[in-house]
XYZ file of C-alpha atoms in Angstrom:
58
model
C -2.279 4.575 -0.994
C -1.921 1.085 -3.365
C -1.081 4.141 -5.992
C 1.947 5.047 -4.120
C 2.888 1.564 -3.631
C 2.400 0.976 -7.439
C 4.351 4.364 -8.076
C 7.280 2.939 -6.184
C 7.316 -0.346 -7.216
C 7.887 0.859 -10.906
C 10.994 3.457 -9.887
C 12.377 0.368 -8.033
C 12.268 -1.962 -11.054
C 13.371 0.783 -13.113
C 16.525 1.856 -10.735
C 17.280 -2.103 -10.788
C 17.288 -2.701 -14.670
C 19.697 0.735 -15.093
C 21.928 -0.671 -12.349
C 21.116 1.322 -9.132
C 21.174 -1.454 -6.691
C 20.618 0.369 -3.363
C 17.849 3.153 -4.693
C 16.312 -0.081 -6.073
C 16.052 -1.699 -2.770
C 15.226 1.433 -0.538
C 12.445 1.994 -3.367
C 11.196 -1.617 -2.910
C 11.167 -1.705 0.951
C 9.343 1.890 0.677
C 6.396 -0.183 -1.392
C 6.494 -3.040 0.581
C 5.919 -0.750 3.702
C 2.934 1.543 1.807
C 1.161 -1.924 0.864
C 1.303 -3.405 4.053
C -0.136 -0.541 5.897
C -2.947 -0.455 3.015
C -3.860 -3.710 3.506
C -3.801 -3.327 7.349
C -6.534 -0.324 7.464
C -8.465 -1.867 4.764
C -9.123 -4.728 6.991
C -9.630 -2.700 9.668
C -12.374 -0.887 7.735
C -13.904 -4.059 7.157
C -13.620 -5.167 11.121
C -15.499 -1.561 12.065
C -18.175 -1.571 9.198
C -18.509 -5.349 10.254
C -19.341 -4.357 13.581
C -21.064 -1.483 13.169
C -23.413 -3.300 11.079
C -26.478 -1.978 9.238
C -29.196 -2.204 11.743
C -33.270 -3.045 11.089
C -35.419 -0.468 9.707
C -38.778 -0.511 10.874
């Protein structure tokens, strides 16, 4: 998911150095989005292996 991000960042800051002004931005906002929501199960991954824990072996 990061790789999308990534892959969008990089056609944004390429549509912005040739001039395309509003691809640029809808590019940006669509990385912006794709990071956030990364970052938002990652630490939700973290909260349920966190909770689920690893338990005693006996």
């Amino acid at each position: 998911m990061i790789r999308w991000a990534v892959i969008f960042l990089i056609v944004a800051l390429v549509a912005a150095v040739l001039g395309f002004g509003g691809i640029a931005n809808f590019s940006f906002e669509i990385a912006k989005f794709v990071a956030i929501i990364a970052i938002v199960l990652f630490v939700i991954s973290l909260v349920a292996g966190g909770l689920r824990g690893r338990g005693s072996r006996p």
